[in-house]
Coordinates of C-alpha atoms and ligand atoms in Angstrom, one line a residue:
M559 CA -2.2 23.6 -12.6
N560 CA -3.9 26.5 -9.7
E561 CA -1.0 28.6 -9.3
A562 CA -1.9 29.3 -5.6
G563 CA -1.4 25.5 -5.6
A564 CA 1.5 24.9 -7.1
A565 CA 3.1 27.9 -4.8
I566 CA 1.7 26.4 -1.8
A567 CA 3.2 22.8 -2.5
A568 CA 6.4 24.5 -3.3
S569 CA 6.4 26.7 -0.1
V570 CA 5.7 23.1 2.1
A571 CA 9.1 21.2 0.1
R572 CA 10.6 24.0 0.9
R573 CA 9.9 24.3 4.5
A574 CA 10.7 20.2 4.9
R575 CA 13.9 19.3 6.7
T576 CA 16.7 17.8 5.7
A577 CA 16.8 14.0 6.8
D578 CA 19.2 12.8 9.1
P579 CA 22.6 12.0 8.5
C580 CA 22.6 8.2 8.2
S581 CA 23.8 5.2 6.2
F582 CA 21.5 3.2 3.8
V583 CA 22.1 0.0 3.6
I584 CA 20.8 -2.4 1.4
F585 CA 20.5 -6.5 1.7
G586 CA 19.4 -7.7 -1.3
A587 CA 20.9 -4.7 -3.1
S588 CA 21.2 -6.5 -6.8
G589 CA 17.0 -7.2 -7.0
D590 CA 14.6 -5.5 -9.5
L591 CA 13.2 -3.2 -6.2
T592 CA 16.9 -1.3 -6.1
Q593 CA 16.6 -0.4 -9.0
R594 CA 13.2 0.5 -10.0
L595 CA 11.9 1.9 -6.6
L596 CA 14.9 2.7 -3.9
I597 CA 17.4 4.7 -6.2
P598 CA 14.7 6.4 -8.6
A599 CA 13.1 7.6 -4.9
L600 CA 16.5 8.3 -3.2
Y601 CA 17.3 10.4 -6.5
N602 CA 14.1 12.7 -5.7
L603 CA 14.9 13.5 -2.6
A604 CA 18.1 14.2 -3.7
V605 CA 16.2 16.2 -6.3
D606 CA 14.0 18.2 -3.5
G607 CA 17.1 18.8 -1.2
L608 CA 15.8 16.2 1.8
L609 CA 18.9 13.8 1.2
P610 CA 21.8 14.8 4.7
D611 CA 25.1 15.6 2.6
A612 CA 26.5 13.4 5.7
F613 CA 24.8 10.2 3.3
C614 CA 26.0 6.8 2.1
I615 CA 24.1 3.8 0.4
I616 CA 25.8 0.0 0.8
G617 CA 24.6 -2.0 -1.0
V618 CA 24.6 -5.6 0.4
A619 CA 24.3 -9.0 -2.6
R620 CA 26.1 -12.3 -2.6
T621 CA 27.8 -11.9 -6.2
P622 CA 31.4 -10.6 -6.1
R623 CA 31.5 -7.4 -8.5
S624 CA 33.3 -3.9 -8.1
H625 CA 31.4 -0.6 -6.7
E626 CA 32.2 0.9 -10.3
G627 CA 29.8 -1.7 -11.8
F628 CA 26.8 -1.7 -8.9
R629 CA 27.7 2.0 -9.8
A630 CA 26.9 1.7 -13.3
D631 CA 23.9 -0.9 -12.6
L632 CA 21.7 1.5 -10.2
E633 CA 22.6 4.9 -12.8
K634 CA 20.6 2.0 -15.5
G635 CA 17.7 1.4 -13.6
L636 CA 17.4 5.1 -12.6
R637 CA 17.5 6.1 -16.0
A638 CA 14.6 3.8 -16.9
F639 CA 12.7 4.1 -14.3
A640 CA 12.6 7.7 -12.9
K641 CA 9.6 9.5 -14.0
R642 CA 11.2 12.6 -14.2
D643 CA 14.4 14.0 -16.5
I644 CA 18.0 13.3 -14.9
D645 CA 19.7 15.7 -13.3
D646 CA 23.2 14.9 -14.3
A647 CA 25.4 16.6 -11.7
V648 CA 22.4 15.2 -8.8
A649 CA 22.6 11.5 -10.2
A650 CA 27.0 12.0 -9.8
K651 CA 26.5 13.3 -6.5
L652 CA 24.2 10.2 -5.6
F653 CA 26.3 7.8 -7.4
A654 CA 29.5 9.1 -5.3
C655 CA 27.8 8.3 -2.3
V656 CA 26.8 4.7 -3.8
C657 CA 29.5 1.4 -2.4
Y658 CA 28.7 -2.2 -3.1
F659 CA 29.8 -5.0 0.2
Q660 CA 29.4 -8.0 -1.3
G661 CA 28.1 -10.6 1.9
E662 CA 26.4 -14.0 1.8
A663 CA 23.6 -12.3 4.3
E664 CA 23.6 -16.6 6.2
D665 CA 27.3 -16.0 7.0
P666 CA 28.0 -14.2 10.7
K667 CA 31.5 -13.2 9.5
T668 CA 29.6 -10.9 6.9
Y669 CA 28.3 -8.7 9.7
E670 CA 31.8 -8.6 11.6
R671 CA 32.8 -7.3 7.9
L672 CA 30.3 -5.2 7.7
R673 CA 30.5 -3.4 10.5
Q674 CA 34.6 -2.3 9.9
E675 CA 33.1 -1.2 6.0
L676 CA 30.4 0.7 8.3
E677 CA 32.4 2.1 10.4
R678 CA 35.3 3.7 8.1
L679 CA 32.6 5.0 6.0
E680 CA 30.6 7.0 9.1
Q681 CA 34.4 8.1 9.6
A682 CA 34.4 8.9 7.0
R683 CA 31.4 10.8 5.5
G684 CA 30.2 11.9 9.1
T685 CA 26.8 9.8 9.6
K686 CA 26.4 10.2 13.3
G687 CA 26.3 6.4 13.3
N688 CA 22.7 6.4 11.6
R689 CA 22.0 3.4 10.6
L690 CA 18.6 2.3 8.1
F691 CA 19.0 -1.6 7.2
Y692 CA 16.5 -1.9 4.1
L693 CA 15.6 -5.5 3.5
A694 CA 14.6 -6.1 0.0
T695 CA 15.1 -9.6 -0.2
P696 CA 12.4 -12.2 -0.2
P697 CA 10.7 -12.8 3.2
V698 CA 12.6 -15.6 4.1
A699 CA 15.4 -13.7 4.3
F700 CA 13.9 -10.8 7.1
A701 CA 13.9 -12.8 10.4
P702 CA 17.4 -14.6 10.1
I703 CA 19.2 -10.8 8.6
S704 CA 17.2 -9.1 11.4
I705 CA 18.1 -11.4 14.4
R706 CA 22.5 -11.0 12.8
L707 CA 22.2 -7.5 12.8
A708 CA 21.0 -7.2 16.1
Q709 CA 23.4 -9.7 18.1
S710 CA 26.6 -8.5 15.5
G711 CA 25.4 -5.4 17.8
L712 CA 24.9 -4.1 14.4
A713 CA 21.1 -2.7 14.9
R714 CA 22.4 -1.6 19.0
E715 CA 21.1 1.9 19.5
S716 CA 24.0 3.9 21.4
N717 CA 25.5 7.7 21.8
G718 CA 21.8 9.2 20.5
A719 CA 23.0 7.4 16.9
W720 CA 19.2 5.5 16.1
R721 CA 19.5 2.2 13.8
R722 CA 16.5 1.3 12.1
I723 CA 15.4 -1.3 9.5
I724 CA 12.6 -1.0 6.5
I725 CA 10.8 -4.9 5.9
E726 CA 9.3 -5.2 2.7
K727 CA 6.8 -6.4 2.6
P728 CA 4.5 -9.9 2.6
F729 CA 4.6 -9.4 6.0
G730 CA 3.8 -13.4 6.4
T731 CA 1.4 -15.3 4.8
D732 CA -1.2 -15.9 7.4
L733 CA -1.3 -15.1 10.7
A734 CA 0.1 -17.7 12.6
S735 CA 3.5 -16.6 10.2
A736 CA 2.9 -13.2 10.5
R737 CA 2.9 -13.4 14.6
T738 CA 6.0 -15.5 14.5
L739 CA 7.9 -13.7 12.5
N740 CA 6.7 -10.4 14.8
H741 CA 8.0 -12.3 17.2
Q742 CA 11.0 -12.9 15.8
L743 CA 12.0 -9.8 15.1
L744 CA 10.6 -7.9 18.4
E745 CA 12.2 -10.7 20.6
V746 CA 16.0 -8.3 19.4
L747 CA 14.6 -4.8 18.3
D748 CA 12.6 -2.7 20.0
E749 CA 9.4 -1.8 18.3
H750 CA 10.0 1.3 17.7
Q751 CA 13.5 0.5 15.4
I752 CA 11.1 -1.5 13.3
Y753 CA 9.6 0.2 10.2
R754 CA 7.1 -2.3 8.0
I755 CA 6.0 -1.0 4.8
D756 CA 2.9 -0.4 2.8
H757 CA 3.6 1.2 0.0
Y758 CA 0.5 2.8 -0.6
L759 CA 0.4 4.5 2.3
G760 CA 3.0 6.6 -0.2
K761 CA 0.6 7.7 -2.0
E762 CA -0.2 11.2 -1.6
T763 CA -3.9 10.3 -2.3
V764 CA -4.1 8.0 0.3
Q765 CA -2.3 9.7 3.0
N766 CA -5.1 12.6 2.1
I767 CA -7.5 10.4 3.0
L768 CA -7.5 11.3 7.1
V769 CA -6.6 14.9 6.4
L770 CA -10.2 14.5 4.1
R771 CA -11.8 13.0 7.1
F772 CA -10.4 15.0 10.0
A773 CA -9.5 19.4 8.5
N774 CA -13.1 19.0 7.4
G775 CA -16.2 19.9 9.5
L776 CA -18.0 19.2 6.9
F777 CA -17.7 15.4 6.4
E778 CA -17.4 13.8 9.7
P779 CA -20.6 15.0 11.3
I780 CA -22.3 12.7 8.0
W781 CA -19.3 10.0 8.2
N782 CA -21.4 7.2 10.2
R783 CA -24.5 4.5 9.5
D784 CA -27.0 7.3 9.7
H785 CA -26.0 9.0 6.3
I786 CA -23.4 6.1 4.6
D787 CA -25.7 3.4 2.8
H788 CA -22.3 1.0 2.0
V789 CA -18.8 1.7 1.1
Q790 CA -17.1 0.2 -1.8
I791 CA -13.5 -0.4 -1.9
T792 CA -11.8 -1.0 -5.2
V793 CA -8.2 -2.0 -6.4
T794 CA -8.1 -3.1 -10.1
E795 CA -5.3 -3.6 -12.5
A796 CA -5.3 -4.1 -15.5
L797 CA -2.0 -5.9 -15.7
T798 CA -1.7 -9.8 -15.3
V799 CA 0.5 -12.1 -13.1
E800 CA 3.3 -11.3 -16.1
H801 CA 6.9 -12.5 -14.9
R802 CA 5.7 -13.6 -11.5
G803 CA 3.8 -16.2 -11.7
K804 CA 6.1 -18.4 -9.1
F805 CA 5.7 -15.6 -6.3
Y806 CA 1.8 -15.2 -7.2
D807 CA 0.5 -18.2 -7.7
S808 CA 1.6 -19.4 -4.1
T809 CA 0.0 -16.2 -3.0
G810 CA -3.1 -15.0 -5.2
A811 CA -5.0 -12.3 -4.3
L812 CA -6.4 -12.2 -1.3
R813 CA -2.9 -12.4 0.8
D814 CA -1.1 -10.1 -2.3
M815 CA -3.5 -7.2 -1.4
V816 CA -6.0 -7.8 1.2
P817 CA -4.4 -7.6 4.3
N818 CA -2.0 -5.0 3.6
H819 CA -3.1 -2.6 1.0
L820 CA -7.0 -2.7 0.7
F821 CA -7.5 -3.1 4.6
Q822 CA -5.1 0.4 4.7
L823 CA -7.7 1.8 2.7
L824 CA -10.1 0.5 4.9
S825 CA -8.9 1.6 8.3
L826 CA -7.8 5.2 7.0
V827 CA -11.7 5.3 5.6
A828 CA -13.4 3.8 9.0
M829 CA -10.8 4.6 12.0
E830 CA -12.5 6.6 14.8
P831 CA -10.4 10.1 15.1
P832 CA -7.1 9.4 16.6
A833 CA -6.5 12.2 19.2
R834 CA -2.8 13.3 17.8
F835 CA -1.4 12.8 13.8
E836 CA 1.3 10.7 15.7
A837 CA 2.4 7.1 15.5
N838 CA 1.3 5.6 17.5
A839 CA -2.2 7.2 18.1
V840 CA -3.1 6.8 14.2
R841 CA -1.4 2.8 14.4
A842 CA -3.5 2.2 17.7
G843 CA -7.0 3.6 15.9
K844 CA -6.4 1.5 12.6
A845 CA -5.6 -1.9 14.7
E846 CA -8.6 -1.1 16.7
L847 CA -10.8 -0.5 13.6
L848 CA -9.5 -3.8 11.9
D849 CA -10.3 -5.3 15.4
A850 CA -13.6 -4.2 15.2
T851 CA -13.8 -6.1 11.6
Q852 CA -14.0 -9.8 12.5
V853 CA -15.2 -12.3 9.9
E854 CA -16.9 -15.2 12.5
N855 CA -15.6 -18.3 11.0
E856 CA -15.3 -20.4 7.6
A857 CA -19.3 -20.4 6.8
E858 CA -19.4 -16.8 7.4
A859 CA -16.3 -16.5 4.6
L860 CA -17.4 -18.8 2.5
R861 CA -20.8 -16.5 2.0
N862 CA -19.1 -12.6 2.3
G863 CA -16.4 -13.7 0.1
V864 CA -15.7 -14.8 -3.8
R865 CA -12.7 -16.0 -5.2
A866 CA -12.1 -16.3 -9.0
Q867 CA -9.4 -16.8 -11.9
Y868 CA -9.1 -15.3 -15.4
T869 CA -9.6 -16.9 -18.5
A870 CA -8.4 -16.1 -21.6
G871 CA -9.6 -13.1 -22.8
S872 CA -8.5 -9.2 -24.2
I873 CA -7.4 -6.3 -22.6
A874 CA -6.9 -2.9 -24.5
N875 CA -6.7 -4.7 -27.5
R876 CA -4.3 -7.3 -26.7
A877 CA -5.0 -11.0 -26.1
V878 CA -4.4 -12.6 -22.6
S879 CA -4.0 -15.9 -22.0
D880 CA -5.5 -18.3 -19.4
Y881 CA -4.1 -17.5 -16.3
R882 CA -3.3 -21.5 -16.0
K883 CA -1.1 -20.3 -18.7
A884 CA 1.1 -17.9 -17.5
Q885 CA 5.1 -18.7 -17.2
D886 CA 5.8 -20.3 -13.4
V887 CA 1.5 -21.1 -12.6
R888 CA 1.0 -25.0 -11.9
P889 CA -1.8 -25.9 -14.9
D890 CA -4.5 -27.1 -12.4
S891 CA -3.7 -24.1 -10.2
T892 CA -6.6 -22.7 -8.3
T893 CA -5.2 -19.4 -6.6
E894 CA -7.2 -16.8 -7.1
T895 CA -6.6 -13.6 -9.3
Y896 CA -9.7 -12.0 -7.9
V897 CA -11.5 -11.4 -4.9
A898 CA -14.4 -9.2 -3.8
L899 CA -15.1 -9.4 0.4
K900 CA -18.7 -8.2 1.9
L901 CA -16.9 -6.9 5.6
M902 CA -18.9 -5.7 8.5
I903 CA -17.5 -3.1 11.4
D904 CA -18.8 -4.0 15.1
N905 CA -19.1 -0.6 16.1
W906 CA -21.6 2.2 17.0
R907 CA -20.6 4.3 13.8
W908 CA -20.4 1.4 11.4
A909 CA -22.6 -0.9 12.7
G910 CA -25.1 -2.3 9.9
V911 CA -23.0 -0.2 6.9
P912 CA -21.5 -3.2 4.7
F913 CA -18.4 -2.6 3.0
Y914 CA -17.6 -4.3 0.3
L915 CA -13.7 -4.8 -1.1
R916 CA -12.5 -6.5 -4.5
T917 CA -9.4 -6.2 -6.1
G918 CA -8.1 -8.7 -9.2
K919 CA -5.6 -8.6 -11.9
A920 CA -6.3 -8.5 -15.7
L921 CA -9.6 -6.9 -15.3
R922 CA -11.0 -4.2 -18.1
A923 CA -8.5 -1.3 -16.5
Q924 CA -7.1 -0.3 -13.7
N925 CA -8.6 1.6 -10.9
T926 CA -7.9 2.9 -7.3
E927 CA -11.0 4.1 -5.5
V928 CA -13.0 4.5 -2.5
A929 CA -16.5 5.2 -2.9
I930 CA -18.6 6.0 -0.2
K931 CA -22.4 5.5 -1.1
F932 CA -24.8 8.5 1.2
K933 CA -27.9 7.5 1.7
Q934 CA -31.2 8.0 -0.5
A935 CA -32.9 11.2 -0.4
P936 CA -36.2 10.0 2.0
F937 CA -39.0 10.3 -0.5
A938 CA -39.9 11.9 -4.2
M939 CA -40.8 15.4 -3.6
F940 CA -40.0 15.5 -7.3
R941 CA -42.8 13.9 -9.7
A942 CA -40.5 13.9 -12.4
T943 CA -38.2 12.2 -11.0
P944 CA -39.2 9.5 -9.1
I945 CA -36.6 8.1 -6.2
D946 CA -35.5 4.5 -7.6
R947 CA -33.8 7.3 -10.8
L948 CA -32.6 9.8 -8.2
A949 CA -29.2 9.8 -8.8
Q950 CA -27.0 7.9 -6.4
N951 CA -24.6 10.2 -4.3
F952 CA -21.2 9.6 -4.5
L953 CA -18.1 10.6 -2.7
I954 CA -15.2 9.2 -4.6
L955 CA -11.9 9.6 -3.3
G956 CA -9.8 8.5 -7.0
I957 CA -6.1 7.3 -5.8
Q958 CA -4.9 5.6 -9.4
P959 CA -5.1 6.7 -12.0
D960 CA -6.8 9.3 -11.4
E961 CA -5.7 11.2 -8.2
C962 CA -9.2 13.2 -7.4
I963 CA -11.9 13.7 -4.8
S964 CA -15.4 13.9 -6.7
L965 CA -18.9 14.1 -5.7
Q966 CA -22.1 12.9 -7.6
F967 CA -24.9 14.2 -6.1
N968 CA -28.7 15.4 -8.3
A969 CA -29.3 18.7 -10.0
K970 CA -32.1 20.1 -11.9
V971 CA -31.9 20.1 -15.9
P972 CA -32.4 23.6 -17.3
G973 CA -36.0 23.5 -18.7
P974 CA -40.5 24.8 -17.7
T975 CA -40.1 21.1 -15.7
I976 CA -38.3 20.0 -12.9
T977 CA -36.6 17.2 -14.0
L978 CA -32.8 15.6 -12.5
S979 CA -30.0 14.4 -13.4
G980 CA -27.0 13.5 -11.5
V981 CA -23.8 15.4 -11.7
G982 CA -20.6 15.7 -10.1
M983 CA -18.2 17.9 -8.7
T984 CA -14.9 17.2 -9.8
F985 CA -11.0 18.3 -7.3
K986 CA -8.1 16.7 -9.2
Y987 CA -4.6 17.4 -7.4
E988 CA -3.0 17.7 -10.9
D989 CA -5.2 20.8 -12.0
Y990 CA -4.2 22.2 -8.1
F991 CA -0.7 21.1 -7.1
Q992 CA 2.2 20.7 -8.9
V993 CA 3.0 17.0 -8.3
A994 CA 6.2 15.8 -9.1
P995 CA 5.9 12.2 -10.8
S996 CA 7.2 10.3 -7.5
T997 CA 7.7 6.4 -6.9
G998 CA 5.3 6.4 -3.9
Y999 CA 8.4 5.2 -1.6
E1000 CA 9.9 8.4 -1.0
T1001 CA 7.5 10.0 1.9
L1002 CA 8.4 6.2 3.3
I1003 CA 11.5 6.4 2.8
Y1004 CA 12.0 10.0 4.3
D1005 CA 9.9 9.2 7.0
C1006 CA 12.0 6.6 8.0
M1007 CA 15.1 9.1 8.0
I1008 CA 13.4 11.5 9.8
G1009 CA 12.2 8.8 12.2
D1010 CA 8.2 9.0 11.8
A1011 CA 6.2 6.1 11.8
I1012 CA 3.0 6.9 11.0
L1013 CA 2.8 5.9 7.5
F1014 CA 4.3 2.3 9.0
Q1015 CA 2.9 -0.5 9.9
R1016 CA 2.3 -2.0 13.9
A1017 CA 2.7 -5.8 14.9
D1018 CA -1.0 -5.1 15.9
G1019 CA -2.5 -3.8 12.6
I1020 CA -0.5 -6.6 11.2
E1021 CA -1.9 -9.0 12.9
A1022 CA -5.2 -7.6 13.5
G1023 CA -5.1 -8.0 9.3
W1024 CA -4.3 -11.0 8.7
S1025 CA -6.9 -12.3 11.8
V1026 CA -9.9 -11.0 9.8
V1027 CA -8.4 -12.5 6.5
Q1028 CA -7.4 -15.7 7.9
P1029 CA -11.1 -17.1 8.1
F1030 CA -11.1 -16.7 4.3
I1031 CA -7.8 -18.5 3.4
D1032 CA -9.0 -21.5 5.6
A1033 CA -12.5 -21.8 4.1
W1034 CA -10.6 -21.4 0.2
R1035 CA -8.2 -23.9 1.9
H1036 CA -10.6 -26.3 2.5
A1037 CA -12.9 -26.0 -0.4
G1038 CA -10.1 -26.3 -2.8
A1039 CA -11.5 -26.0 -6.5
Q1040 CA -14.8 -26.0 -5.5
G1041 CA -16.5 -22.6 -5.4
L1042 CA -13.3 -21.1 -7.0
A1043 CA -15.3 -18.6 -10.4
T1044 CA -13.7 -17.4 -12.9
Y1045 CA -13.6 -14.3 -15.3
P1046 CA -12.7 -13.6 -18.8
A1047 CA -9.4 -11.4 -19.2
G1048 CA -10.3 -7.9 -19.9
S1049 CA -13.6 -7.6 -17.8
E1050 CA -14.6 -6.4 -15.2
G1051 CA -15.1 -9.2 -13.2
P1052 CA -16.8 -12.6 -12.5
K1053 CA -20.9 -12.4 -12.1
E1054 CA -20.6 -14.0 -8.8
A1055 CA -18.9 -10.7 -7.6
D1056 CA -22.0 -8.7 -8.7
E1057 CA -24.0 -11.2 -7.2
L1058 CA -22.5 -10.9 -3.9
L1059 CA -23.9 -6.9 -3.5
A1060 CA -27.1 -7.9 -5.5
R1061 CA -27.8 -9.9 -2.5
D1062 CA -28.2 -6.6 -0.7
G1063 CA -29.7 -5.1 -3.1
R1064 CA -26.7 -2.7 -4.7
R1065 CA -24.1 -3.1 -6.7
W1066 CA -20.5 -2.3 -8.0
R1067 CA -19.6 0.9 -9.8
P1068 CA -17.8 0.4 -13.1
I1069 CA -14.7 0.1 -12.5
G1070 CA -13.0 3.0 -14.7
Ligands
LIG508 C1 1.9 -5.5 -4.8 C2 1.7 -6.5 -5.3 O1 2.3 -5.3 -3.6 O2 1.3 -4.2 -4.8 C3 1.1 -6.9 -6.6 O3 2.1 -7.4 -5.0 C4 0.6 -5.2 -7.3 O4 0.8 -7.5 -7.2 C5 0.8 -3.7 -6.2 O5 0.4 -5.4 -9.0 C6 0.2 -2.9 -6.8 O6 0.1 -1.6 -6.5 P1 0.0 -0.4 -7.4 O7 0.9 0.4 -6.4 O8 0.1 -0.5 -8.7 O9 -1.7 -0.2 -7.3

């Protein structure tokens, strides 16, 4: 670690202001998300001194249980999932803020009782009436709970108190359902109250994409069709479908990853510079970029999309069976566990530059990166190294597991002849800044508590994303099993994905 970098990171952390006093109400509080991510994230915020003293957490769920039982479960979860050592005093202070509230989300009486409980806690804790409702529920409950919160007045902003709702993913399952959900929410809430989460925006290196582009004079002048040959966006996982068969088999890799996580990366990498680093300007720029990324029709989608399913194989010496044999997966499932897409962006900056996206499960390695390939030098001046043997100029934004920025270029091999070799320069976050382990939810929760929506999605961005993938959804639904490729678990993906790039005389970077 670099001492100057660590000192800068520490001073930035010290200067962050404490979040606003508020009640943090979690619907679906007995689920996995609360234990694994929300409580560890709140704990990390508490350790960093970013939680207000006037604070309470109310877990809402169906099953009757005591406050103590609920706290004990959360604490067990924290100790199991926290990536930092637990400071008992901080944990005790956090759990002292936790209450359990039993209620059926469909029952209007729940909201009346919840109001009484909230008003009591607001008095006792001095939270100033600010309320953050976190919907950690199955997606079918997003609209009904939001509507009830609004109708009961619980989400009405008054007397300077804010009321905000965080909606988890998936936000819709296609364009029509996303539009309906937006419509239902916007009928009862104002856009500024709705925080649609995408946990990729909580990742430091994802946030850094805009900083890299717009805080340096170096990159932006060459960030366009004149200098960039193509861009590869890769999000591969070595994990299989695991115990999530029920959700995954009705979702598939396209819906699960592309309109949200991959499109966040795509829009940050390719958007125009916003006028200000402010929520509406940034989100408008992202939506505009996706609007320019339209796929004409199903035929074009079939030509430019590859979908595949994993078959038996092995990952890190562990045998993996066919996707179709996984728990809760239909034996004749045609759900894709891998997709690769070629997208074109119809605007002045990117006309003619392909963006290749791929994501999949049960692959050889976990790797999330954006690789920007610059155009080749125009002619071969160095006779010992013909132009086709020059190393390719890639700028790689590594997101996970390695958080880094790396530049690959040609250098002279020491010696009497002019012989070239590909070399690389890499900046690793952990070498420079002291990075405390995090869940990725800290920034998002904190930002919502201070009212900064820059890292959350707006209705237009969500719909623009779904409208890009809709032709693929339709084309693949109509094609059924036809055209569904396969790849062995533990491989780099299907050969059809290689062919997608080979057609353009290009190839994927190795995935790990
Ligand atoms: C989730 C998907 O949104 O993102 C999962 O539902 C996927 O299927 C996960 O595994 C990937 O997130 P990360 O942060 O591990 O890249």
